[in-house]
């Protein structure tokens, strides 16, 4: 042991010179406390100061980490948003968030409630139907002719009204965002989906939790994939996808995902 280390590592069981029997044999079980302590001392002295473990690298399991560092696909030619447009959308979004927080706090302070019954936070299928409506959820292209023209929110989905989103805590916001992003990963983009994605992004508190950070990056990349595959070049839909990518990249500081103006 190097000089000075003994002072840093004081012995918990100091053993001095013990009166041991002449027939003391350290190889047999100790018969007295003194023999026990002496045996511990002898065994400790035999231990090397540094022990190197022998590990077979073939038995080590390679860790699996799913981290995507890919950016967004570029917008179709002629549809890349200008920097001025992106800056304006960020400013508008910031104003919406401030207004939402103000009215949400007022709504909660007044203990107002909505007559809309929301699904439980863990009810993924319930939230998909609630936000998107039975028509989108069941992938029905159009309403039947004999259907009542009045608004049936169970069929067309509930809009993200203040009376609804103000009752959602951050855990619920993150859960619903995850449900809709999962849905979007396999389905097409719809106006109902776009409205809810915008509202949920507006409800996300900064700084982002790791889970939310991963989700919004996944969302931006998915938007860029759908945008790149948009064959009809629907300007309204491309603009909506541009908006989500813009908010994720420029408002939530994911600059590596941002559209670079041409």
mmCIF file of C-alpha atoms in Angstrom, residues 5-258:
data_model
loop_
_atom_site.group_PDB
_atom_site.id
_atom_site.type_symbol
_atom_site.label_atom_id
_atom_site.label_comp_id
_atom_site.label_asym_id
_atom_site.label_seq_id
_atom_site.Cartn_x
_atom_site.Cartn_y
_atom_site.Cartn_z
ATOM 1 C CA UNK A 5 -3.249 5.520 1.910
ATOM 2 C CA UNK A 6 -3.572 3.808 5.271
ATOM 3 C CA UNK A 7 -4.646 7.130 6.818
ATOM 4 C CA UNK A 8 -7.273 7.575 4.102
ATOM 5 C CA UNK A 9 -8.581 4.047 4.614
ATOM 6 C CA UNK A 10 -8.612 3.403 8.372
ATOM 7 C CA UNK A 11 -8.970 -0.207 9.473
ATOM 8 C CA UNK A 12 -12.339 -1.051 10.926
ATOM 9 C CA UNK A 13 -10.972 -4.107 12.758
ATOM 10 C CA UNK A 14 -7.455 -3.234 13.900
ATOM 11 C CA UNK A 15 -5.553 -6.298 15.042
ATOM 12 C CA UNK A 16 -2.446 -5.912 17.110
ATOM 13 C CA UNK A 17 -0.260 -8.613 18.582
ATOM 14 C CA UNK A 18 -2.621 -11.244 19.914
ATOM 15 C CA UNK A 19 -1.784 -13.946 22.390
ATOM 16 C CA UNK A 20 -2.398 -16.973 20.218
ATOM 17 C CA UNK A 21 -1.936 -20.586 21.111
ATOM 18 C CA UNK A 22 1.253 -22.240 19.919
ATOM 19 C CA UNK A 23 -0.774 -24.695 17.809
ATOM 20 C CA UNK A 24 -2.622 -21.877 15.897
ATOM 21 C CA UNK A 25 -3.309 -23.074 12.378
ATOM 22 C CA UNK A 26 -4.718 -20.412 9.998
ATOM 23 C CA UNK A 27 -6.028 -23.119 7.676
ATOM 24 C CA UNK A 28 -8.600 -24.461 10.137
ATOM 25 C CA UNK A 29 -11.759 -22.715 11.393
ATOM 26 C CA UNK A 30 -10.957 -20.159 14.169
ATOM 27 C CA UNK A 31 -11.706 -21.159 17.751
ATOM 28 C CA UNK A 32 -11.494 -17.716 19.431
ATOM 29 C CA UNK A 33 -12.218 -14.099 18.398
ATOM 30 C CA UNK A 34 -8.467 -13.443 18.393
ATOM 31 C CA UNK A 35 -7.863 -16.304 15.956
ATOM 32 C CA UNK A 36 -10.677 -15.041 13.732
ATOM 33 C CA UNK A 37 -9.293 -11.502 13.567
ATOM 34 C CA UNK A 38 -5.785 -12.801 12.967
ATOM 35 C CA UNK A 39 -7.021 -14.966 10.123
ATOM 36 C CA UNK A 40 -8.809 -11.983 8.527
ATOM 37 C CA UNK A 41 -5.591 -9.989 8.801
ATOM 38 C CA UNK A 42 -3.570 -12.760 7.135
ATOM 39 C CA UNK A 43 -6.104 -13.143 4.294
ATOM 40 C CA UNK A 44 -6.214 -9.369 3.714
ATOM 41 C CA UNK A 45 -2.443 -9.247 3.475
ATOM 42 C CA UNK A 46 -2.542 -11.859 0.741
ATOM 43 C CA UNK A 47 -4.966 -9.857 -1.407
ATOM 44 C CA UNK A 48 -3.343 -7.824 -4.213
ATOM 45 C CA UNK A 49 -3.794 -4.055 -4.173
ATOM 46 C CA UNK A 50 -5.278 -4.127 -7.700
ATOM 47 C CA UNK A 51 -7.520 -6.851 -9.063
ATOM 48 C CA UNK A 52 -8.214 -7.105 -12.796
ATOM 49 C CA UNK A 53 -11.380 -8.981 -13.717
ATOM 50 C CA UNK A 54 -11.052 -11.477 -16.532
ATOM 51 C CA UNK A 55 -14.016 -10.847 -18.844
ATOM 52 C CA UNK A 56 -14.749 -12.755 -21.999
ATOM 53 C CA UNK A 57 -15.741 -10.064 -24.529
ATOM 54 C CA UNK A 58 -17.678 -12.639 -26.535
ATOM 55 C CA UNK A 59 -20.185 -12.949 -23.692
ATOM 56 C CA UNK A 60 -20.906 -9.237 -23.533
ATOM 57 C CA UNK A 61 -24.183 -8.178 -25.039
ATOM 58 C CA UNK A 62 -23.990 -5.201 -27.335
ATOM 59 C CA UNK A 63 -26.313 -2.455 -26.069
ATOM 60 C CA UNK A 64 -29.204 -1.556 -28.313
ATOM 61 C CA UNK A 65 -29.862 2.169 -28.475
ATOM 62 C CA UNK A 66 -32.438 3.461 -30.925
ATOM 63 C CA UNK A 67 -31.411 7.033 -31.552
ATOM 64 C CA UNK A 68 -32.260 8.617 -34.861
ATOM 65 C CA UNK A 69 -30.049 11.521 -35.802
ATOM 66 C CA UNK A 70 -31.466 11.917 -39.280
ATOM 67 C CA UNK A 71 -32.867 15.270 -40.217
ATOM 68 C CA UNK A 72 -36.003 16.161 -42.134
ATOM 69 C CA UNK A 73 -36.442 15.546 -45.815
ATOM 70 C CA UNK A 74 -36.307 18.735 -47.860
ATOM 71 C CA UNK A 75 -39.542 20.249 -49.082
ATOM 72 C CA UNK A 76 -40.618 19.580 -52.672
ATOM 73 C CA UNK A 77 -39.103 21.999 -55.145
ATOM 74 C CA UNK A 78 -40.905 25.313 -55.018
ATOM 75 C CA UNK A 79 -42.565 24.586 -51.657
ATOM 76 C CA UNK A 80 -39.760 25.367 -49.210
ATOM 77 C CA UNK A 81 -40.999 28.005 -46.724
ATOM 78 C CA UNK A 82 -39.187 31.311 -46.636
ATOM 79 C CA UNK A 83 -37.337 32.398 -43.516
ATOM 80 C CA UNK A 84 -39.706 35.350 -43.114
ATOM 81 C CA UNK A 85 -42.711 33.006 -43.180
ATOM 82 C CA UNK A 86 -41.130 30.725 -40.589
ATOM 83 C CA UNK A 87 -40.298 33.631 -38.294
ATOM 84 C CA UNK A 88 -43.877 34.888 -38.551
ATOM 85 C CA UNK A 89 -45.291 31.471 -37.668
ATOM 86 C CA UNK A 90 -43.040 31.252 -34.610
ATOM 87 C CA UNK A 91 -44.203 34.702 -33.490
ATOM 88 C CA UNK A 92 -47.857 33.759 -33.971
ATOM 89 C CA UNK A 93 -47.345 30.479 -32.109
ATOM 90 C CA UNK A 94 -45.661 32.259 -29.208
ATOM 91 C CA UNK A 95 -48.640 34.621 -28.943
ATOM 92 C CA UNK A 96 -51.048 31.672 -28.969
ATOM 93 C CA UNK A 97 -49.117 30.014 -26.138
ATOM 94 C CA UNK A 98 -49.184 33.164 -24.024
ATOM 95 C CA UNK A 99 -52.916 33.583 -24.568
ATOM 96 C CA UNK A 100 -53.516 29.907 -23.856
ATOM 97 C CA UNK A 101 -51.612 30.025 -20.571
ATOM 98 C CA UNK A 102 -53.454 33.168 -19.500
ATOM 99 C CA UNK A 103 -56.904 31.801 -20.225
ATOM 100 C CA UNK A 104 -56.061 28.335 -18.950
ATOM 101 C CA UNK A 105 -55.063 29.744 -15.565
ATOM 102 C CA UNK A 106 -58.237 31.850 -15.488
ATOM 103 C CA UNK A 107 -60.326 28.819 -16.456
ATOM 104 C CA UNK A 108 -58.817 26.744 -13.671
ATOM 105 C CA UNK A 109 -59.058 29.521 -11.076
ATOM 106 C CA UNK A 110 -62.786 29.837 -11.734
ATOM 107 C CA UNK A 111 -63.192 26.070 -11.300
ATOM 108 C CA UNK A 112 -65.127 25.964 -14.542
ATOM 109 C CA UNK A 113 -65.796 22.606 -16.080
ATOM 110 C CA UNK A 114 -66.861 21.368 -19.470
ATOM 111 C CA UNK A 115 -69.720 19.027 -20.128
ATOM 112 C CA UNK A 116 -67.430 17.112 -22.499
ATOM 113 C CA UNK A 117 -66.281 13.822 -21.005
ATOM 114 C CA UNK A 118 -62.686 13.143 -22.002
ATOM 115 C CA UNK A 119 -61.128 9.676 -22.144
ATOM 116 C CA UNK A 120 -58.755 8.597 -19.423
ATOM 117 C CA UNK A 121 -55.104 9.435 -20.032
ATOM 118 C CA UNK A 122 -54.134 5.810 -20.729
ATOM 119 C CA UNK A 123 -57.036 5.182 -23.149
ATOM 120 C CA UNK A 124 -55.164 5.380 -26.463
ATOM 121 C CA UNK A 125 -58.011 4.236 -28.707
ATOM 122 C CA UNK A 126 -60.457 6.481 -26.866
ATOM 123 C CA UNK A 127 -58.278 9.555 -27.460
ATOM 124 C CA UNK A 128 -57.813 8.771 -31.140
ATOM 125 C CA UNK A 129 -61.575 8.595 -31.617
ATOM 126 C CA UNK A 130 -62.093 11.683 -29.433
ATOM 127 C CA UNK A 131 -59.659 13.846 -31.432
ATOM 128 C CA UNK A 132 -60.097 12.461 -34.937
ATOM 129 C CA UNK A 133 -63.686 11.273 -34.865
ATOM 130 C CA UNK A 134 -65.170 7.966 -35.924
ATOM 131 C CA UNK A 135 -65.081 8.996 -39.592
ATOM 132 C CA UNK A 136 -61.293 9.452 -39.709
ATOM 133 C CA UNK A 137 -60.608 6.699 -37.192
ATOM 134 C CA UNK A 138 -62.583 4.180 -39.247
ATOM 135 C CA UNK A 139 -61.180 5.671 -42.483
ATOM 136 C CA UNK A 140 -64.596 6.465 -43.962
ATOM 137 C CA UNK A 141 -64.075 8.799 -46.917
ATOM 138 C CA UNK A 142 -67.385 10.636 -46.700
ATOM 139 C CA UNK A 143 -70.540 10.824 -44.632
ATOM 140 C CA UNK A 144 -73.579 9.020 -45.997
ATOM 141 C CA UNK A 145 -76.231 11.104 -47.735
ATOM 142 C CA UNK A 146 -78.969 10.191 -45.286
ATOM 143 C CA UNK A 147 -76.878 11.210 -42.301
ATOM 144 C CA UNK A 148 -77.994 14.103 -40.160
ATOM 145 C CA UNK A 149 -76.218 17.303 -41.232
ATOM 146 C CA UNK A 150 -75.931 18.496 -37.648
ATOM 147 C CA UNK A 151 -72.509 18.337 -36.005
ATOM 148 C CA UNK A 152 -71.921 15.005 -34.349
ATOM 149 C CA UNK A 153 -68.583 15.315 -32.569
ATOM 150 C CA UNK A 154 -68.400 11.587 -32.007
ATOM 151 C CA UNK A 155 -68.235 11.219 -35.800
ATOM 152 C CA UNK A 156 -66.124 14.240 -36.753
ATOM 153 C CA UNK A 157 -64.033 14.520 -33.579
ATOM 154 C CA UNK A 158 -63.919 17.156 -30.877
ATOM 155 C CA UNK A 159 -61.922 20.278 -31.753
ATOM 156 C CA UNK A 160 -59.158 21.261 -29.291
ATOM 157 C CA UNK A 161 -61.293 23.848 -27.507
ATOM 158 C CA UNK A 162 -59.909 25.793 -24.550
ATOM 159 C CA UNK A 163 -62.504 24.135 -22.334
ATOM 160 C CA UNK A 164 -60.916 20.807 -23.250
ATOM 161 C CA UNK A 165 -57.156 21.445 -23.410
ATOM 162 C CA UNK A 166 -57.214 23.540 -20.225
ATOM 163 C CA UNK A 167 -58.154 20.390 -18.303
ATOM 164 C CA UNK A 168 -55.207 18.388 -19.656
ATOM 165 C CA UNK A 169 -52.116 18.169 -17.473
ATOM 166 C CA UNK A 170 -48.652 17.684 -18.982
ATOM 167 C CA UNK A 171 -48.772 13.911 -18.620
ATOM 168 C CA UNK A 172 -52.025 13.781 -20.581
ATOM 169 C CA UNK A 173 -50.749 16.237 -23.197
ATOM 170 C CA UNK A 174 -47.665 14.076 -23.761
ATOM 171 C CA UNK A 175 -49.689 10.859 -23.862
ATOM 172 C CA UNK A 176 -52.216 12.181 -26.390
ATOM 173 C CA UNK A 177 -49.398 13.624 -28.491
ATOM 174 C CA UNK A 178 -47.756 10.198 -28.526
ATOM 175 C CA UNK A 179 -51.040 8.503 -29.499
ATOM 176 C CA UNK A 180 -51.592 10.845 -32.436
ATOM 177 C CA UNK A 181 -47.982 10.652 -33.629
ATOM 178 C CA UNK A 182 -48.216 6.864 -33.541
ATOM 179 C CA UNK A 183 -51.399 7.097 -35.581
ATOM 180 C CA UNK A 184 -49.774 9.509 -38.018
ATOM 181 C CA UNK A 185 -46.864 7.129 -38.475
ATOM 182 C CA UNK A 186 -49.123 4.790 -40.435
ATOM 183 C CA UNK A 187 -51.970 7.015 -41.624
ATOM 184 C CA UNK A 188 -52.436 10.075 -43.779
ATOM 185 C CA UNK A 189 -52.444 13.671 -42.599
ATOM 186 C CA UNK A 190 -55.888 15.180 -41.999
ATOM 187 C CA UNK A 191 -57.129 18.623 -40.886
ATOM 188 C CA UNK A 192 -58.450 17.088 -37.653
ATOM 189 C CA UNK A 193 -55.013 15.676 -36.898
ATOM 190 C CA UNK A 194 -53.312 18.956 -37.777
ATOM 191 C CA UNK A 195 -55.489 21.005 -35.430
ATOM 192 C CA UNK A 196 -54.809 18.712 -32.495
ATOM 193 C CA UNK A 197 -51.074 18.501 -33.155
ATOM 194 C CA UNK A 198 -50.869 22.296 -33.190
ATOM 195 C CA UNK A 199 -52.894 22.592 -29.972
ATOM 196 C CA UNK A 200 -50.859 19.950 -28.136
ATOM 197 C CA UNK A 201 -47.591 21.623 -29.172
ATOM 198 C CA UNK A 202 -49.009 24.868 -27.805
ATOM 199 C CA UNK A 203 -49.695 23.109 -24.495
ATOM 200 C CA UNK A 204 -46.206 21.628 -24.111
ATOM 201 C CA UNK A 205 -44.249 23.289 -21.345
ATOM 202 C CA UNK A 206 -40.610 24.273 -21.755
ATOM 203 C CA UNK A 207 -38.034 23.025 -21.010
ATOM 204 C CA UNK A 208 -39.161 19.864 -22.696
ATOM 205 C CA UNK A 209 -39.081 16.549 -20.907
ATOM 206 C CA UNK A 210 -36.927 13.928 -22.681
ATOM 207 C CA UNK A 211 -39.994 12.000 -23.805
ATOM 208 C CA UNK A 212 -41.608 15.099 -25.328
ATOM 209 C CA UNK A 213 -38.311 16.061 -26.955
ATOM 210 C CA UNK A 214 -38.133 12.696 -28.712
ATOM 211 C CA UNK A 215 -41.794 12.821 -29.737
ATOM 212 C CA UNK A 216 -41.697 16.209 -31.443
ATOM 213 C CA UNK A 217 -38.562 15.258 -33.379
ATOM 214 C CA UNK A 218 -40.331 12.100 -34.527
ATOM 215 C CA UNK A 219 -43.304 14.254 -35.529
ATOM 216 C CA UNK A 220 -41.214 16.676 -37.600
ATOM 217 C CA UNK A 221 -39.488 13.858 -39.464
ATOM 218 C CA UNK A 222 -42.815 12.172 -40.204
ATOM 219 C CA UNK A 223 -44.213 15.461 -41.543
ATOM 220 C CA UNK A 224 -41.226 15.792 -43.867
ATOM 221 C CA UNK A 225 -41.736 12.221 -45.138
ATOM 222 C CA UNK A 226 -45.415 12.823 -45.914
ATOM 223 C CA UNK A 227 -44.573 16.170 -47.520
ATOM 224 C CA UNK A 228 -41.924 14.617 -49.761
ATOM 225 C CA UNK A 229 -44.364 11.925 -50.920
ATOM 226 C CA UNK A 230 -47.204 14.361 -51.555
ATOM 227 C CA UNK A 231 -48.044 13.671 -55.184
ATOM 228 C CA UNK A 232 -50.913 16.095 -55.679
ATOM 229 C CA UNK A 233 -48.868 18.992 -54.272
ATOM 230 C CA UNK A 234 -51.831 20.139 -52.194
ATOM 231 C CA UNK A 235 -50.643 23.586 -51.129
ATOM 232 C CA UNK A 236 -52.877 23.710 -48.048
ATOM 233 C CA UNK A 237 -51.597 20.381 -46.760
ATOM 234 C CA UNK A 238 -47.957 21.147 -47.542
ATOM 235 C CA UNK A 239 -48.338 24.469 -45.738
ATOM 236 C CA UNK A 240 -49.733 22.664 -42.665
ATOM 237 C CA UNK A 241 -46.830 20.203 -42.686
ATOM 238 C CA UNK A 242 -44.365 23.081 -43.150
ATOM 239 C CA UNK A 243 -45.913 24.762 -40.124
ATOM 240 C CA UNK A 244 -45.419 21.798 -37.808
ATOM 241 C CA UNK A 245 -41.826 21.312 -38.943
ATOM 242 C CA UNK A 246 -41.220 25.026 -38.442
ATOM 243 C CA UNK A 247 -42.574 25.026 -34.874
ATOM 244 C CA UNK A 248 -40.643 21.926 -33.838
ATOM 245 C CA UNK A 249 -37.384 23.130 -35.330
ATOM 246 C CA UNK A 250 -37.457 26.862 -34.637
ATOM 247 C CA UNK A 251 -39.686 27.362 -31.593
ATOM 248 C CA UNK A 252 -38.558 24.243 -29.733
ATOM 249 C CA UNK A 253 -34.927 24.733 -30.824
ATOM 250 C CA UNK A 254 -34.445 21.604 -32.934
ATOM 251 C CA UNK A 255 -32.510 23.578 -35.543
ATOM 252 C CA UNK A 256 -31.042 20.536 -37.290
ATOM 253 C CA UNK A 257 -34.602 19.730 -38.468
ATOM 254 C CA UNK A 258 -35.338 23.205 -39.831
#
